[in-house]
Amino acid sequence: MTKTRATIIGWGKCVPPVKLTNADLEQMVDTSDQWIVERTGMHERRISHVEVTDLAEVAAKRALASAGLEPTDIDLLVLATVTPEITLPSNACFLQERLGAVNAAAFDLNAACSGFVYSTAVASSMIEAGIAQRALVIGAEKLHFLMDYHDRNHCILFGDGAGAAIYEGRADGSGVLANDLGADGKAGQAMVSPVLGTRGQLDRPRDPASDRLHFEGKTVFKHAVRGMEGSVRRTLDEAGLSVDDVDLVVPHQANFRIIEATCNRLGVPMEKVVLNIADHGNTSAASIPMALNDALTDGRVRPGATVLFTAFGGGLTWGSNVMVWGDRIEPVATSDADLPPTDKTVFDLLETNRAFFAPFHKAGSDS
Ligand code: UT7
């Protein structure tokens, strides 16, 4: 009997309308379009005027339409995010209520930029175990909340957005074949955001010196390339596949050079790699489902294709999933769900951030 596996049958993406271009960043920090493009491959990213659940909701509605499903058909909802709008209830429960997905168990999952591959591993394992039949897995981030838009070392890298995929149990040879997940908490000191959480005194005022992202980009870069290479090799080994069997790689969009270096070490030609980093920057848990959505829209996914996801991020965490694509490469229907419009500029949206962190930089403590 063919084993039941989790196959993607729907997908969706939501990007907020306001762009943060390299030219905008040149006005905020000592940087240049040339430096950013050469070192990262990024040209622009989006800055959200709404909350993370709003982004997730639109991506989810688009994925449901694409799958031809009603919210009540979903029995598992996993929302991967490192920027929840609040921590209780979970943002997944907010979303479950908004969608009317009343039959779904719902929880948030925080594995930073590896959130979507972790969530895919959880959802596919639950489907294989018979605990769930149809899982809505979303990666959604409002990362600009964690940034300091006076600090060129990190503020150029990250953007906001959401992507969603619906996994269904199928016994037709398609679906997730293998997952690999890992973490190194000791090395996690390279990327720390103390902004969201309970640490500290209840009455402590927010302080721009301490409430800011600690980020060692170079350290993470090295871990990322080695981490994703090893994770991909273990995943393919478990699935009984070789690198040459892979038709399409959808990597986490952290930095073009990280993706290129990882693919070079693995021997994956760049023609097989999905890239949207130029337009969206690093959207953490949202980056893989957003890139997958783009690959489908561009007709790059074929029925029966072997598709690989791989990611690396804060924690530190890493992971990969390999799957045989099913028969669906066109959406069943489209949704007219969209975000509310805004007339705000990117400078309006980042004004509070810049005002909050300005005293820290005036004090001459620039990192
Ligand atoms: O998804 C997981 C999270 N993502 C990451 O962790 C990203 C991983 N790291 C990276 O992508 C890269 O390490 C960065 C893009 C962050 C930095 O690139 P790099 O090639 O590692 O540059 P660097 O940190 O070695 O900096 C080189 C120089 C430095 O100046 P000096 O010391 O050589 O004078 C930096 O101060 O570039 C300077 N620099 C900048 N210059 C212009 C750093 N940021 C900027 C900037 N614009 N935005």
CSV table of C-alpha atoms and ligand atoms in Angstrom, one decimal:
chain,number,residue,atom,x,y,z
A,1,MET,CA,0.0,0.0,0.0
A,2,THR,CA,1.3,3.5,-0.9
A,3,LYS,CA,2.1,5.5,2.2
A,4,THR,CA,0.1,8.6,3.0
A,5,ARG,CA,2.3,11.7,2.8
A,6,ALA,CA,1.7,15.4,2.9
A,7,THR,CA,1.3,17.1,-0.5
A,8,ILE,CA,1.0,20.8,-1.2
A,9,ILE,CA,-2.4,21.5,-2.8
A,10,GLY,CA,-2.7,25.3,-2.3
A,11,TRP,CA,-0.5,28.3,-1.9
A,12,GLY,CA,-0.7,32.0,-1.3
A,13,LYS,CA,1.4,35.1,-0.6
A,14,CYS,CA,0.7,38.6,0.9
A,15,VAL,CA,3.1,41.5,0.6
A,16,PRO,CA,2.3,44.9,2.1
A,17,PRO,CA,2.3,47.7,-0.5
A,18,VAL,CA,5.0,50.1,1.0
A,19,LYS,CA,8.5,49.5,-0.3
A,20,LEU,CA,11.8,50.2,1.4
A,21,THR,CA,14.3,50.6,-1.4
A,22,ASN,CA,18.1,50.8,-1.2
A,23,ALA,CA,17.8,54.5,-2.2
A,24,ASP,CA,15.5,55.0,0.9
A,25,LEU,CA,18.1,53.3,3.1
A,26,GLU,CA,20.8,55.5,1.7
A,27,GLN,CA,18.9,58.4,3.3
A,28,MET,CA,18.7,56.7,6.7
A,29,VAL,CA,22.2,55.1,7.2
A,30,ASP,CA,25.7,55.3,5.8
A,31,THR,CA,25.2,52.7,3.0
A,32,SER,CA,24.9,52.5,-0.8
A,33,ASP,CA,22.8,50.7,-3.3
A,34,GLN,CA,26.0,49.2,-4.7
A,35,TRP,CA,27.1,47.8,-1.3
A,36,ILE,CA,23.7,46.3,-0.6
A,37,VAL,CA,23.3,44.7,-4.0
A,38,GLU,CA,26.9,43.3,-4.1
A,39,ARG,CA,26.8,41.9,-0.5
A,40,THR,CA,23.2,40.7,-0.4
A,41,GLY,CA,21.5,40.7,-3.8
A,42,MET,CA,18.7,42.9,-2.3
A,43,HIS,CA,17.1,45.9,-4.0
A,44,GLU,CA,14.0,46.5,-2.0
A,45,ARG,CA,11.8,45.0,0.8
A,46,ARG,CA,8.3,45.8,2.1
A,47,ILE,CA,7.4,47.5,5.4
A,48,SER,CA,4.0,46.5,6.8
A,49,HIS,CA,1.3,49.1,7.9
A,50,VAL,CA,-0.7,46.2,9.4
A,51,GLU,CA,-0.1,43.5,12.0
A,52,VAL,CA,1.4,40.1,11.3
A,53,THR,CA,-2.0,38.3,11.6
A,54,ASP,CA,-3.4,40.6,8.9
A,55,LEU,CA,-0.6,39.5,6.5
A,56,ALA,CA,-1.1,35.9,7.5
A,57,GLU,CA,-4.9,36.1,7.0
A,58,VAL,CA,-4.6,37.4,3.4
A,59,ALA,CA,-2.0,34.8,2.5
A,60,ALA,CA,-4.2,32.0,4.1
A,61,LYS,CA,-7.3,33.1,2.2
A,62,ARG,CA,-5.4,33.0,-1.0
A,63,ALA,CA,-4.0,29.6,-0.2
A,64,LEU,CA,-7.5,28.3,0.7
A,65,ALA,CA,-8.9,29.6,-2.6
A,66,SER,CA,-6.0,28.1,-4.5
A,67,ALA,CA,-6.7,24.7,-2.9
A,68,GLY,CA,-10.4,25.0,-3.5
A,69,LEU,CA,-11.1,24.5,0.2
A,70,GLU,CA,-13.3,26.1,2.9
A,71,PRO,CA,-11.7,27.1,6.2
A,72,THR,CA,-13.7,24.4,7.9
A,73,ASP,CA,-11.8,21.7,5.8
A,74,ILE,CA,-8.6,22.5,7.7
A,75,ASP,CA,-7.8,20.5,10.8
A,76,LEU,CA,-4.3,21.9,11.6
A,77,LEU,CA,-3.1,25.5,11.5
A,78,VAL,CA,0.5,26.3,12.2
A,79,LEU,CA,1.7,29.9,12.1
A,80,ALA,CA,5.5,30.3,11.9
A,81,THR,CA,6.6,33.7,13.1
A,82,VAL,CA,9.3,35.3,15.2
A,83,THR,CA,7.2,38.6,15.3
A,84,PRO,CA,3.9,37.6,16.9
A,85,GLU,CA,1.6,40.7,17.5
A,86,ILE,CA,1.0,39.4,21.0
A,87,THR,CA,2.0,36.1,22.6
A,88,LEU,CA,-1.3,35.1,24.3
A,89,PRO,CA,-3.5,34.0,22.6
A,90,SER,CA,-1.2,32.7,19.8
A,91,ASN,CA,-1.5,34.4,16.5
A,92,ALA,CA,-2.6,31.1,15.0
A,93,CYS,CA,-5.7,31.2,17.3
A,94,PHE,CA,-6.4,34.8,16.1
A,95,LEU,CA,-6.2,33.5,12.6
A,96,GLN,CA,-8.3,30.4,13.2
A,97,GLU,CA,-11.1,32.7,14.5
A,98,ARG,CA,-10.8,35.2,11.6
A,99,LEU,CA,-10.9,32.5,9.0
A,100,GLY,CA,-13.6,30.5,10.8
A,101,ALA,CA,-11.3,27.4,10.7
A,102,VAL,CA,-13.3,26.0,13.6
A,103,ASN,CA,-12.1,22.4,13.1
A,104,ALA,CA,-8.4,23.3,13.2
A,105,ALA,CA,-6.0,22.9,16.1
A,106,ALA,CA,-3.9,26.0,16.0
A,107,PHE,CA,-0.5,27.1,17.4
A,108,ASP,CA,2.4,29.4,16.6
A,109,LEU,CA,5.9,28.0,16.0
A,110,ASN,CA,9.1,30.0,16.5
A,111,ALA,CA,12.2,28.7,14.8
A,112,ALA,CA,13.1,32.1,13.3
A,113,CYS,CA,14.0,31.9,9.7
A,114,SER,CA,13.7,28.1,9.8
A,115,GLY,CA,10.1,28.4,10.9
A,116,PHE,CA,8.5,27.3,7.7
A,117,VAL,CA,10.7,24.2,7.3
A,118,TYR,CA,10.1,23.3,11.0
A,119,SER,CA,6.3,23.8,10.5
A,120,THR,CA,6.4,21.7,7.3
A,121,ALA,CA,8.1,18.9,9.2
A,122,VAL,CA,5.5,19.1,12.0
A,123,ALA,CA,2.5,19.3,9.7
A,124,SER,CA,3.8,16.5,7.4
A,125,SER,CA,4.6,14.2,10.4
A,126,MET,CA,1.1,14.8,11.9
A,127,ILE,CA,-0.5,14.0,8.5
A,128,GLU,CA,1.6,10.8,8.1
A,129,ALA,CA,0.6,9.8,11.7
A,130,GLY,CA,-3.1,10.3,10.9
A,131,ILE,CA,-3.5,13.1,13.5
A,132,ALA,CA,-4.3,15.7,10.8
A,133,GLN,CA,-5.6,15.5,7.2
A,134,ARG,CA,-5.3,19.0,5.9
A,135,ALA,CA,-2.8,21.5,7.4
A,136,LEU,CA,-2.6,25.2,6.7
A,137,VAL,CA,1.0,26.2,7.3
A,138,ILE,CA,1.9,29.9,7.2
A,139,GLY,CA,5.0,31.9,7.6
A,140,ALA,CA,4.3,35.6,8.5
A,141,GLU,CA,6.6,38.3,9.7
A,142,LYS,CA,6.6,42.0,10.6
A,143,LEU,CA,10.4,42.1,11.1
A,144,HIS,CA,10.7,45.9,10.8
A,145,PHE,CA,9.5,45.9,14.5
A,146,LEU,CA,12.8,44.3,15.5
A,147,MET,CA,15.1,46.6,13.5
A,148,ASP,CA,17.0,49.7,14.4
A,149,TYR,CA,16.8,51.9,11.3
A,150,HIS,CA,20.0,53.8,12.3
A,151,ASP,CA,22.1,50.5,12.2
A,152,ARG,CA,23.3,49.6,8.8
A,153,ASN,CA,24.6,46.3,10.0
A,154,HIS,CA,21.1,44.8,10.1
A,155,CYS,CA,18.4,47.2,8.9
A,156,ILE,CA,19.1,46.7,5.2
A,157,LEU,CA,18.5,43.0,5.4
A,158,PHE,CA,15.0,42.4,6.6
A,159,GLY,CA,11.4,42.9,5.2
A,160,ASP,CA,7.8,42.0,6.0
A,161,GLY,CA,5.4,39.6,4.3
A,162,ALA,CA,3.5,36.3,4.6
A,163,GLY,CA,3.3,33.1,2.6
A,164,ALA,CA,1.0,30.0,3.1
A,165,ALA,CA,0.8,26.5,1.9
A,166,ILE,CA,-1.9,23.8,2.4
A,167,TYR,CA,-0.7,20.2,2.9
A,168,GLU,CA,-3.1,17.3,2.4
A,169,GLY,CA,-2.6,13.6,3.1
A,170,ARG,CA,-2.3,11.7,-0.2
A,171,ALA,CA,-1.4,8.1,-0.9
A,172,ASP,CA,-0.4,8.6,-4.6
A,173,GLY,CA,3.4,8.7,-4.3
A,174,SER,CA,3.5,12.5,-3.9
A,175,GLY,CA,4.3,14.4,-0.7
A,176,VAL,CA,7.0,15.1,1.8
A,177,LEU,CA,9.6,12.3,1.7
A,178,ALA,CA,12.0,13.5,4.4
A,179,ASN,CA,12.7,16.2,6.9
A,180,ASP,CA,15.9,17.3,8.7
A,181,LEU,CA,15.8,19.7,11.7
A,182,GLY,CA,18.5,21.0,14.0
A,183,ALA,CA,19.5,23.7,16.4
A,184,ASP,CA,22.6,25.1,18.2
A,185,GLY,CA,21.4,27.2,21.1
A,186,LYS,CA,25.0,28.0,22.1
A,187,ALA,CA,25.7,29.7,18.8
A,188,GLY,CA,22.3,31.5,19.1
A,189,GLN,CA,24.0,34.4,20.9
A,190,ALA,CA,24.9,35.7,17.4
A,191,MET,CA,21.4,36.9,16.8
A,192,VAL,CA,19.3,38.0,19.8
A,193,SER,CA,16.2,40.3,20.0
A,194,PRO,CA,15.1,41.1,23.5
A,195,VAL,CA,12.1,43.1,22.3
A,196,LEU,CA,9.3,40.6,22.5
A,197,GLY,CA,8.9,38.6,25.7
A,198,THR,CA,8.6,38.7,29.4
A,199,ARG,CA,12.3,39.1,30.5
A,200,GLY,CA,12.9,42.1,32.7
A,201,GLN,CA,10.9,44.1,35.2
A,202,LEU,CA,7.3,44.9,34.4
A,203,ASP,CA,7.8,48.6,35.0
A,204,ARG,CA,11.1,49.0,33.2
A,205,PRO,CA,10.8,51.7,30.5
A,206,ARG,CA,11.9,50.7,27.0
A,207,ASP,CA,15.5,51.6,26.4
A,208,PRO,CA,17.1,52.0,23.0
A,209,ALA,CA,20.5,50.8,24.3
A,210,SER,CA,19.2,47.4,25.4
A,211,ASP,CA,15.9,46.9,23.4
A,212,ARG,CA,17.7,46.4,20.1
A,213,LEU,CA,18.7,43.5,17.9
A,214,HIS,CA,22.2,42.0,18.6
A,215,PHE,CA,23.3,40.7,15.3
A,216,GLU,CA,26.7,39.2,14.2
A,217,GLY,CA,26.0,38.8,10.5
A,218,LYS,CA,29.4,37.3,9.6
A,219,THR,CA,29.1,34.6,12.2
A,220,VAL,CA,25.6,33.7,11.1
A,221,PHE,CA,26.8,33.7,7.4
A,222,LYS,CA,29.4,31.0,8.1
A,223,HIS,CA,27.0,28.8,10.1
A,224,ALA,CA,24.3,29.2,7.5
A,225,VAL,CA,26.3,27.9,4.6
A,226,ARG,CA,27.7,24.9,6.5
A,227,GLY,CA,24.3,24.3,8.3
A,228,MET,CA,22.2,24.2,5.1
A,229,GLU,CA,24.7,22.1,3.2
A,230,GLY,CA,24.7,19.5,6.0
A,231,SER,CA,20.9,19.6,6.4
A,232,VAL,CA,20.3,19.1,2.7
A,233,ARG,CA,22.6,16.2,2.5
A,234,ARG,CA,21.0,14.5,5.5
A,235,THR,CA,17.5,15.1,4.1
A,236,LEU,CA,18.4,13.7,0.6
A,237,ASP,CA,20.1,10.7,2.2
A,238,GLU,CA,17.0,9.9,4.3
A,239,ALA,CA,14.9,10.1,1.1
A,240,GLY,CA,17.3,7.9,-0.8
A,241,LEU,CA,17.9,10.7,-3.3
A,242,SER,CA,21.0,12.5,-4.7
A,243,VAL,CA,21.5,16.2,-5.4
A,244,ASP,CA,21.0,15.5,-9.1
A,245,ASP,CA,17.5,14.2,-8.4
A,246,VAL,CA,16.3,17.6,-7.2
A,247,ASP,CA,14.4,19.7,-9.7
A,248,LEU,CA,13.8,22.8,-7.8
A,249,VAL,CA,15.4,24.3,-4.6
A,250,VAL,CA,13.4,26.9,-2.6
A,251,PRO,CA,15.9,28.2,-0.1
A,252,HIS,CA,15.4,30.7,2.7
A,253,GLN,CA,16.2,34.1,1.2
A,254,ALA,CA,18.8,35.4,3.7
A,255,ASN,CA,21.5,36.6,1.3
A,256,PHE,CA,22.2,35.8,-2.3
A,257,ARG,CA,25.8,35.0,-1.5
A,258,ILE,CA,24.7,32.5,1.2
A,259,ILE,CA,22.4,30.8,-1.2
A,260,GLU,CA,25.0,30.7,-4.0
A,261,ALA,CA,27.8,29.4,-1.6
A,262,THR,CA,25.5,26.7,-0.3
A,263,CYS,CA,24.4,25.6,-3.8
A,264,ASN,CA,28.1,25.6,-5.0
A,265,ARG,CA,29.1,23.3,-2.2
A,266,LEU,CA,26.2,21.0,-2.9
A,267,GLY,CA,26.7,21.1,-6.7
A,268,VAL,CA,23.2,22.5,-7.4
A,269,PRO,CA,23.1,24.7,-10.5
A,270,MET,CA,21.6,28.1,-9.9
A,271,GLU,CA,19.0,27.6,-12.6
A,272,LYS,CA,17.3,25.2,-10.2
A,273,VAL,CA,17.1,27.7,-7.4
A,274,VAL,CA,14.2,30.0,-6.7
A,275,LEU,CA,15.2,33.6,-5.8
A,276,ASN,CA,13.1,36.6,-4.9
A,277,ILE,CA,15.5,38.2,-2.5
A,278,ALA,CA,15.9,41.2,-4.8
A,279,ASP,CA,12.3,42.2,-4.2
A,280,HIS,CA,11.6,41.1,-0.7
A,281,GLY,CA,14.9,40.9,1.3
A,282,ASN,CA,14.9,38.5,4.2
A,283,THR,CA,11.4,37.8,5.4
A,284,SER,CA,12.4,35.1,7.9
A,285,ALA,CA,9.7,32.4,8.2
A,286,ALA,CA,7.8,33.9,5.3
A,287,SER,CA,10.5,33.7,2.8
A,288,ILE,CA,10.2,30.1,1.6
A,289,PRO,CA,6.4,30.1,1.1
A,290,MET,CA,6.6,33.5,-0.6
A,291,ALA,CA,9.3,32.2,-3.0
A,292,LEU,CA,7.4,29.0,-3.6
A,293,ASN,CA,4.3,31.0,-4.5
A,294,ASP,CA,6.4,33.0,-7.0
A,295,ALA,CA,7.8,29.8,-8.5
A,296,LEU,CA,4.3,28.4,-9.0
A,297,THR,CA,3.1,31.7,-10.5
A,298,ASP,CA,6.1,31.6,-12.9
A,299,GLY,CA,5.3,28.0,-14.0
A,300,ARG,CA,8.6,26.6,-12.5
A,301,VAL,CA,6.9,23.7,-10.6
A,302,ARG,CA,6.0,20.7,-12.6
A,303,PRO,CA,3.8,17.7,-11.5
A,304,GLY,CA,6.0,15.0,-10.0
A,305,ALA,CA,9.0,17.4,-9.6
A,306,THR,CA,11.3,16.8,-6.6
A,307,VAL,CA,11.3,20.1,-4.6
A,308,LEU,CA,13.6,20.9,-1.8
A,309,PHE,CA,13.2,23.6,1.0
A,310,THR,CA,16.2,24.5,3.1
A,311,ALA,CA,16.6,27.3,5.7
A,312,PHE,CA,18.8,28.6,8.4
A,313,GLY,CA,18.2,31.2,11.1
A,314,GLY,CA,18.1,32.5,14.6
A,315,GLY,CA,18.3,30.1,17.5
A,316,LEU,CA,20.5,29.1,15.7
A,317,THR,CA,18.2,26.7,13.8
A,318,TRP,CA,18.3,24.9,10.5
A,319,GLY,CA,16.2,22.5,8.5
A,320,SER,CA,15.2,21.0,5.1
A,321,ASN,CA,12.3,19.2,3.6
A,322,VAL,CA,12.2,17.3,0.3
A,323,MET,CA,9.0,16.4,-1.5
A,324,VAL,CA,7.6,15.0,-4.6
A,325,TRP,CA,5.2,17.6,-6.0
A,326,GLY,CA,1.6,16.4,-6.6
A,327,ASP,CA,-0.6,17.1,-9.6
A,328,ARG,CA,-1.7,20.7,-8.8
A,329,ILE,CA,0.3,23.5,-10.3
A,330,GLU,CA,-2.5,25.9,-11.1
A,331,PRO,CA,-4.8,27.4,-8.4
A,332,VAL,CA,-8.3,26.0,-8.3
A,333,ALA,CA,-9.6,29.6,-7.7
A,334,THR,CA,-8.4,33.0,-6.6
A,335,SER,CA,-9.4,35.0,-3.6
A,336,ASP,CA,-10.1,38.8,-3.6
A,337,ALA,CA,-8.8,39.1,0.0
A,338,ASP,CA,-6.4,42.0,0.3
A,339,LEU,CA,-4.9,44.3,2.9
A,340,PRO,CA,-6.5,47.7,3.6
A,341,PRO,CA,-4.8,50.5,1.6
A,342,THR,CA,-2.5,53.0,3.2
A,343,ASP,CA,-1.3,56.5,2.1
A,344,LYS,CA,1.7,56.4,4.5
A,345,THR,CA,5.2,56.6,3.1
A,346,VAL,CA,8.0,54.3,4.2
A,347,PHE,CA,9.5,57.2,6.2
A,348,ASP,CA,6.1,57.7,8.0
A,349,LEU,CA,6.0,54.0,8.9
A,350,LEU,CA,9.6,54.0,10.2
A,351,GLU,CA,9.4,57.4,12.0
A,352,THR,CA,8.7,56.0,15.5
A,353,ASN,CA,11.5,53.5,15.2
A,354,ARG,CA,14.0,56.2,14.1
A,355,ALA,CA,12.9,58.5,16.9
A,356,PHE,CA,13.2,55.8,19.5
A,357,PHE,CA,16.7,54.7,18.6
A,358,ALA,CA,18.1,58.2,17.7
A,359,PRO,CA,19.3,59.0,21.3
A,360,PHE,CA,21.3,55.8,21.4
A,361,HIS,CA,23.2,56.7,18.2
A,362,LYS,CA,23.6,60.4,19.3
A,363,ALA,CA,25.4,59.0,22.4
A,364,GLY,CA,28.1,57.7,20.1
A,365,SER,CA,27.5,54.1,20.8
A,366,ASP,CA,26.9,53.1,17.2
A,367,SER,CA,27.4,49.4,16.6
B,1,UT7,O1,18.3,34.5,7.9
B,1,UT7,C1,19.2,34.5,8.9
B,1,UT7,C2,19.6,35.9,9.3
B,1,UT7,N1,20.4,36.4,8.2
B,1,UT7,C3,21.7,36.7,8.5
B,1,UT7,O2,22.1,36.4,9.5
B,1,UT7,C4,22.5,37.3,7.4
B,1,UT7,C5,23.9,36.6,7.4
B,1,UT7,N2,25.0,37.6,7.1
B,1,UT7,C6,25.1,38.3,6.0
B,1,UT7,O3,24.2,38.3,5.1
B,1,UT7,C7,26.3,39.2,5.8
B,1,UT7,O4,27.3,38.8,6.8
B,1,UT7,C8,26.0,40.7,5.9
B,1,UT7,C9,25.2,41.1,4.6
B,1,UT7,C10,25.2,41.0,7.1
B,1,UT7,C11,27.3,41.5,5.9
B,1,UT7,O5,28.1,41.2,4.8
B,1,UT7,P1,29.6,40.9,4.9
B,1,UT7,O6,30.2,40.7,3.6
B,1,UT7,O7,29.7,39.8,5.9
B,1,UT7,O8,30.2,42.3,5.4
B,1,UT7,P2,30.9,42.6,6.8
B,1,UT7,O9,30.0,42.4,8.0
B,1,UT7,O10,32.2,41.8,6.8
B,1,UT7,O11,31.3,44.1,6.6
B,1,UT7,C12,32.2,44.5,5.6
B,1,UT7,C13,32.3,46.1,5.8
B,1,UT7,C14,32.5,46.5,7.2
B,1,UT7,O12,33.4,47.7,7.1
B,1,UT7,P3,34.9,47.5,7.5
B,1,UT7,O13,35.0,46.9,8.8
B,1,UT7,O14,35.5,46.6,6.4
B,1,UT7,O15,35.4,48.9,7.3
B,1,UT7,C15,31.1,47.0,7.6
B,1,UT7,O16,31.2,48.0,8.6
B,1,UT7,O17,31.1,46.6,5.3
B,1,UT7,C16,30.6,47.5,6.3
B,1,UT7,N3,29.1,47.5,6.3
B,1,UT7,C17,28.4,48.2,5.4
B,1,UT7,N4,28.8,49.1,4.5
B,1,UT7,C18,27.8,49.7,3.8
B,1,UT7,C19,28.3,46.7,7.0
B,1,UT7,N5,27.0,47.0,6.7
B,1,UT7,C20,27.1,47.9,5.7
B,1,UT7,C21,26.1,48.6,4.9
B,1,UT7,N6,26.5,49.5,4.0
B,1,UT7,N7,24.8,48.3,5.1
